[in-house]
PDB file of C-alpha atoms in Angstrom:
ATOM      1  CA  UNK A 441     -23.852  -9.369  -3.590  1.00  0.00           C
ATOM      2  CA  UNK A 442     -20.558  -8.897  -2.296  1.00  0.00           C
ATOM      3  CA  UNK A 443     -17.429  -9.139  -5.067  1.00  0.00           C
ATOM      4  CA  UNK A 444     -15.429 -12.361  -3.990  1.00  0.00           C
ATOM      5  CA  UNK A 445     -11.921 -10.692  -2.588  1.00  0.00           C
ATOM      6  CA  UNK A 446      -8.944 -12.552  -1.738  1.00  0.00           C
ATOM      7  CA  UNK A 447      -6.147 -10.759   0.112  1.00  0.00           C
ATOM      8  CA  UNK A 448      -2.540 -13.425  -0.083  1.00  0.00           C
ATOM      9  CA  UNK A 449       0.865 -12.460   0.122  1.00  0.00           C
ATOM     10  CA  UNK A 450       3.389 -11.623  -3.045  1.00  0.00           C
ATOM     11  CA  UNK A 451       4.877 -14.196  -4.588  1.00  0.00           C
ATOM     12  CA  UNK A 452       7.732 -14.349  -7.397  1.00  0.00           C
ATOM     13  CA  UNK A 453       4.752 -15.368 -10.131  1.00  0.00           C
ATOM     14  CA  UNK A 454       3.351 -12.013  -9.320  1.00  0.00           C
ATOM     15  CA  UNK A 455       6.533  -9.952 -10.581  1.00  0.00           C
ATOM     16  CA  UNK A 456       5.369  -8.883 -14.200  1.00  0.00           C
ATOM     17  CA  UNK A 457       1.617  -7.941 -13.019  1.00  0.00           C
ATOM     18  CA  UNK A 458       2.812  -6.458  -9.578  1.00  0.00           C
ATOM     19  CA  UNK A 459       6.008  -4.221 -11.604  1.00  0.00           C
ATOM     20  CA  UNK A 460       2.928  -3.433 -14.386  1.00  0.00           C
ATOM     21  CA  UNK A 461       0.199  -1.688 -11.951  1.00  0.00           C
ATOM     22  CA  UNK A 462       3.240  -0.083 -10.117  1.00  0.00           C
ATOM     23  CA  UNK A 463       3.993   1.606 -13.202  1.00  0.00           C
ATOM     24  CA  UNK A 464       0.496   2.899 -13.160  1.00  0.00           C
ATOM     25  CA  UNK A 465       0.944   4.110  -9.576  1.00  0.00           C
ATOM     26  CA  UNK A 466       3.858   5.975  -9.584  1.00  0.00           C
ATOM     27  CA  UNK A 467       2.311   7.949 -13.152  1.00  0.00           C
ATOM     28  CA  UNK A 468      -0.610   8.819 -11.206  1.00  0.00           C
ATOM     29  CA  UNK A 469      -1.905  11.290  -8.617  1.00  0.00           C
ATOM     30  CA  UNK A 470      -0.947   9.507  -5.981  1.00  0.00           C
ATOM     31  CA  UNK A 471       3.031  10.368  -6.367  1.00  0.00           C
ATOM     32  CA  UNK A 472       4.882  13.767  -5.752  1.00  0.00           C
ATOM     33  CA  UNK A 473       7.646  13.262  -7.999  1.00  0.00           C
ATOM     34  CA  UNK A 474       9.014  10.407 -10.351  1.00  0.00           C
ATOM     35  CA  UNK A 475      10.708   7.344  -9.166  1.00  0.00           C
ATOM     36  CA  UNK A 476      12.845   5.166 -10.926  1.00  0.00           C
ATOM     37  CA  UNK A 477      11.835   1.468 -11.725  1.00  0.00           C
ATOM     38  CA  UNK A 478      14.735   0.287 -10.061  1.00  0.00           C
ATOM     39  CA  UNK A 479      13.166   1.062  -7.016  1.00  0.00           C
ATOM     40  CA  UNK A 480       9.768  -0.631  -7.929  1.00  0.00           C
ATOM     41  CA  UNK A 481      11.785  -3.783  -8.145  1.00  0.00           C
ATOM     42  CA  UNK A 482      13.989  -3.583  -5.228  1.00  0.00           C
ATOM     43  CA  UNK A 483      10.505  -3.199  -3.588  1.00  0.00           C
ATOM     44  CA  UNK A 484       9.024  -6.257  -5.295  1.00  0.00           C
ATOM     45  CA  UNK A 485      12.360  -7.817  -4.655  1.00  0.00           C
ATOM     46  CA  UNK A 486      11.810  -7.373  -0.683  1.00  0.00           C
ATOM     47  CA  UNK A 487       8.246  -7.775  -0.382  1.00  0.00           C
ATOM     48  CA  UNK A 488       8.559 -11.427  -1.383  1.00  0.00           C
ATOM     49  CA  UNK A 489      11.778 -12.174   0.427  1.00  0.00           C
ATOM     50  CA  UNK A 490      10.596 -13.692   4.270  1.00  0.00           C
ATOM     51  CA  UNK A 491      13.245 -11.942   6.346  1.00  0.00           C
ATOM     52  CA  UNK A 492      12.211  -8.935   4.883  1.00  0.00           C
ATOM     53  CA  UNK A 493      10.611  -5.852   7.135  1.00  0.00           C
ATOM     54  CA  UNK A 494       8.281  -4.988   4.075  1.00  0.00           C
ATOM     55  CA  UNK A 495       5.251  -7.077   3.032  1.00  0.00           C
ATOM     56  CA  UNK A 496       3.501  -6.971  -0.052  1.00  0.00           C
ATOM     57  CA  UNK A 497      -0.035  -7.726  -0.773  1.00  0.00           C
ATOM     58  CA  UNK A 498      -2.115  -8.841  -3.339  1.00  0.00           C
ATOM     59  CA  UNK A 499      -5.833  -8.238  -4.144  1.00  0.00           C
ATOM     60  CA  UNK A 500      -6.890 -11.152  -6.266  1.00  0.00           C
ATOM     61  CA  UNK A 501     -10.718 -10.958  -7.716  1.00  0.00           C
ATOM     62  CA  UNK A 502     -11.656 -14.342  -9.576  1.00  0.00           C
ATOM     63  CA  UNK A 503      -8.361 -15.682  -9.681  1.00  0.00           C
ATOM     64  CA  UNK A 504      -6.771 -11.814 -11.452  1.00  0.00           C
ATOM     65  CA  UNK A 505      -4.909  -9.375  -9.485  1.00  0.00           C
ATOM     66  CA  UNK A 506      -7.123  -6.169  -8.439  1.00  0.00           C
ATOM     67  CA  UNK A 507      -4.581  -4.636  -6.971  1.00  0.00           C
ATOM     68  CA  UNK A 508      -1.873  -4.843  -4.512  1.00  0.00           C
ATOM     69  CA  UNK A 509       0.048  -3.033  -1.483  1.00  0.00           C
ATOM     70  CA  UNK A 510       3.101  -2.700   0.375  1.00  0.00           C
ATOM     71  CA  UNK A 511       3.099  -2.428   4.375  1.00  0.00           C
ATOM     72  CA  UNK A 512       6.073  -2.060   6.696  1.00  0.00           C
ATOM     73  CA  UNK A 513       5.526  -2.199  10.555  1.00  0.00           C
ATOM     74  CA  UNK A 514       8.311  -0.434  13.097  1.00  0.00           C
ATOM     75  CA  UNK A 515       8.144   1.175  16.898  1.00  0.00           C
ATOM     76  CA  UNK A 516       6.800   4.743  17.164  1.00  0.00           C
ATOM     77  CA  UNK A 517       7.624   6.443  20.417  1.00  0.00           C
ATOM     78  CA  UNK A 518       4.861   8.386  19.638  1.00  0.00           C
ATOM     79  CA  UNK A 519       2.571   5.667  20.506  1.00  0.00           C
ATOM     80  CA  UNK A 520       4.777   3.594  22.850  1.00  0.00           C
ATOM     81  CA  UNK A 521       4.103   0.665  20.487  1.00  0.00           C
ATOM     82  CA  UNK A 522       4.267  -0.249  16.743  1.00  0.00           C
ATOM     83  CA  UNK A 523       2.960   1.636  13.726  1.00  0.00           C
ATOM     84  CA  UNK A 524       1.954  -0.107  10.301  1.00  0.00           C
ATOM     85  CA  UNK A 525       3.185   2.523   7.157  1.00  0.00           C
ATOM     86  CA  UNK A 526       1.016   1.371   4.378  1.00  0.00           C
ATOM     87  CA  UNK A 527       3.711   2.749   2.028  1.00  0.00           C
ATOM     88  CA  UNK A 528       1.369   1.767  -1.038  1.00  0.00           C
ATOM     89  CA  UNK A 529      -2.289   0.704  -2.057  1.00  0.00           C
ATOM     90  CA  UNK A 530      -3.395   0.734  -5.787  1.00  0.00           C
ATOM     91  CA  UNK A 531      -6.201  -1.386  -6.870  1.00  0.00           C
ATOM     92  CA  UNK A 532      -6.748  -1.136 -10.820  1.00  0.00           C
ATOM     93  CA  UNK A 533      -9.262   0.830 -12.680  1.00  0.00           C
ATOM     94  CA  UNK A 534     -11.859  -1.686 -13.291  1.00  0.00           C
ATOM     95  CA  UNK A 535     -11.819  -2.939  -9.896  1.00  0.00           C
ATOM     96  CA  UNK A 536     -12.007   0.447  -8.479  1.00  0.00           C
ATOM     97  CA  UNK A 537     -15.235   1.757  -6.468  1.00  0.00           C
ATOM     98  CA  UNK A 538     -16.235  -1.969  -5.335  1.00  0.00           C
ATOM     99  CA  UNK A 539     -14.863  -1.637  -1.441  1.00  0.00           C
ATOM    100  CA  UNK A 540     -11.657  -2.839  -2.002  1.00  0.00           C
ATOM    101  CA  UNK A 541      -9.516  -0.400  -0.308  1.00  0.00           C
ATOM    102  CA  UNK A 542     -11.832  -0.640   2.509  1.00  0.00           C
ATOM    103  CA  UNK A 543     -11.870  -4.228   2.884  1.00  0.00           C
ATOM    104  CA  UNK A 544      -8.224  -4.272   2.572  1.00  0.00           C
ATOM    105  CA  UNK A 545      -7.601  -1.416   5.559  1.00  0.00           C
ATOM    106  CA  UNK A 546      -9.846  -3.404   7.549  1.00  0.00           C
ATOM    107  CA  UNK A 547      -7.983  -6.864   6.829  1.00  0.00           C
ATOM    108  CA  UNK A 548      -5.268  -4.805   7.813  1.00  0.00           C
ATOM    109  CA  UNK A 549      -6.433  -4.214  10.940  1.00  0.00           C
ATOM    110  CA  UNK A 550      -7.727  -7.444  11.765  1.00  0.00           C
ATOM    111  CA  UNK A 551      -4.723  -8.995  10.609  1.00  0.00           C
ATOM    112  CA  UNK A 552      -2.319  -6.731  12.893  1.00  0.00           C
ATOM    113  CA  UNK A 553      -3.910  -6.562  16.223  1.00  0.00           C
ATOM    114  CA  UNK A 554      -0.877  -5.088  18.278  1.00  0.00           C
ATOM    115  CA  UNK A 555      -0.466  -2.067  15.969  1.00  0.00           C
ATOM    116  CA  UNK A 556      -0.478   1.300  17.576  1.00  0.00           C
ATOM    117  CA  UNK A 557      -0.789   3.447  15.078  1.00  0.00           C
ATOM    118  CA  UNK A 558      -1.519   2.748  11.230  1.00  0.00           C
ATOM    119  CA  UNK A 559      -0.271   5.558   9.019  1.00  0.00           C
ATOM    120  CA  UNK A 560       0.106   5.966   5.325  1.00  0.00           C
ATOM    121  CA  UNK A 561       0.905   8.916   3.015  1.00  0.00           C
ATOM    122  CA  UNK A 562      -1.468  10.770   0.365  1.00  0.00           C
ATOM    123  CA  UNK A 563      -1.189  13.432  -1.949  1.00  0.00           C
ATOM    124  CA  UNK A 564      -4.070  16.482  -1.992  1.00  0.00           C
ATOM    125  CA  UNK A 565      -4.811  15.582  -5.845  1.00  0.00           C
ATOM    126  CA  UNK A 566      -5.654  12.172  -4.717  1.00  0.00           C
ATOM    127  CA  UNK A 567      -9.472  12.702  -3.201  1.00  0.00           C
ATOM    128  CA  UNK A 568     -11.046   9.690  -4.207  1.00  0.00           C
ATOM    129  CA  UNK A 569      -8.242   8.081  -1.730  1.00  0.00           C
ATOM    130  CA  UNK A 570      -8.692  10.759   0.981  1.00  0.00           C
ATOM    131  CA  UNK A 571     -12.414  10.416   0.832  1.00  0.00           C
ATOM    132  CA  UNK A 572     -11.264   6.938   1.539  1.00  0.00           C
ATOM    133  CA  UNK A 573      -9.262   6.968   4.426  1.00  0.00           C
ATOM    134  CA  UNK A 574     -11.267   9.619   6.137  1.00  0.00           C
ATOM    135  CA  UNK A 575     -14.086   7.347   6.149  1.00  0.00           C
ATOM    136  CA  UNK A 576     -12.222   4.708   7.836  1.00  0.00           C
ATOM    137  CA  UNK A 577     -10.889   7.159  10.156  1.00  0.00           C
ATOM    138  CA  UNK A 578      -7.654   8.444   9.279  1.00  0.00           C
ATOM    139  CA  UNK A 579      -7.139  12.005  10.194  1.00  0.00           C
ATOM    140  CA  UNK A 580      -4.173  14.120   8.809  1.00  0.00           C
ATOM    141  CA  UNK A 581      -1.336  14.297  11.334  1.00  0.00           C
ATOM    142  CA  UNK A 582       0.129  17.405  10.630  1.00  0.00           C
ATOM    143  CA  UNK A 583       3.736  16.616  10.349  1.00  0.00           C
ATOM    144  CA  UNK A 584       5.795  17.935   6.855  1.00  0.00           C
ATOM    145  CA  UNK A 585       8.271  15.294   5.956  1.00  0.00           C
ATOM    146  CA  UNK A 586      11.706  15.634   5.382  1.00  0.00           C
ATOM    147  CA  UNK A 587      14.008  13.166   3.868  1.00  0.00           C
ATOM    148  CA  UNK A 588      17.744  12.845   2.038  1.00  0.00           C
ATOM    149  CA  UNK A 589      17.921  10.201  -0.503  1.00  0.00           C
ATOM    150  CA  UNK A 590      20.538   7.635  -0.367  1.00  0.00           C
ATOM    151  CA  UNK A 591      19.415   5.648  -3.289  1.00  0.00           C
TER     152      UNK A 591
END
């Protein structure tokens, strides 16, 4: 039998839970480099703030958060038309291995018809997630990213 998943929007109750399993995400193998908690609540900050260009997303499993994510959607020229970043998906240890992330990409998709292009990052230590997306059909795109913080 299927696990009962709900997929909702953010919302300010979700702060100390959300801030908690971000913790966990940016100590894992899913991050390159350290990031100050400053940022994970600037990001919690937007995500539940409605004029905002990011979204977050919870993963609720009998009424407790599984997990959660954080989508933004732009214009790619690439693709002539928009492109979903999934900036972030973690879904908690114990809820792990049940077809969450799955379910969630496919919501995803479902949910954002007129989307291009959906694209997320993920490190090489991180094969469970790779596994994953490959199975969904991501492909790598080749590109090495460049940035210049202005944090």
């Amino acid at each position: 039998m299927e696990s009962k998943l709900v997929i909702r929007d953010m919302e300010t109750r979700d702060r100390e839970q959300v801030l908690a399993l971000e913790d966990l995400f940016y100590h894992s193998d899913a991050v390159c480099h350290p990031v100050d908690p400053s940022v994970w609540e600037r990001c919690f900050d937007a995500a539940i703030e409605e004029t905002s260009t990011l979204r977050g997303l919870v993963l609720e499993e009998a009424g407790q958060i599984a997990g959660y994510a954080y989508i933004t959607t732009f214009f790619a020229t690439e693709v002539g038309g928009l492109c979903q970043m999934i900036e972030q998906i973690y879904i908690k240890e114990g809820c792990r291995h049940k077809g969450y992330g799955s379910r969630l990409l496919a919501w995803l998709e479902q949910e954002y018809p007129a989307v291009r292009r959906m694209r997320l990052e993920v490190t090489e230590e991180n094969q469970d997630a790779v596994r994953l997306y490959k199975k969904m059909g991501y492909e790598f795109l080749g590109y090495l990213q460049m940035v210049k913080e202005r944090i």
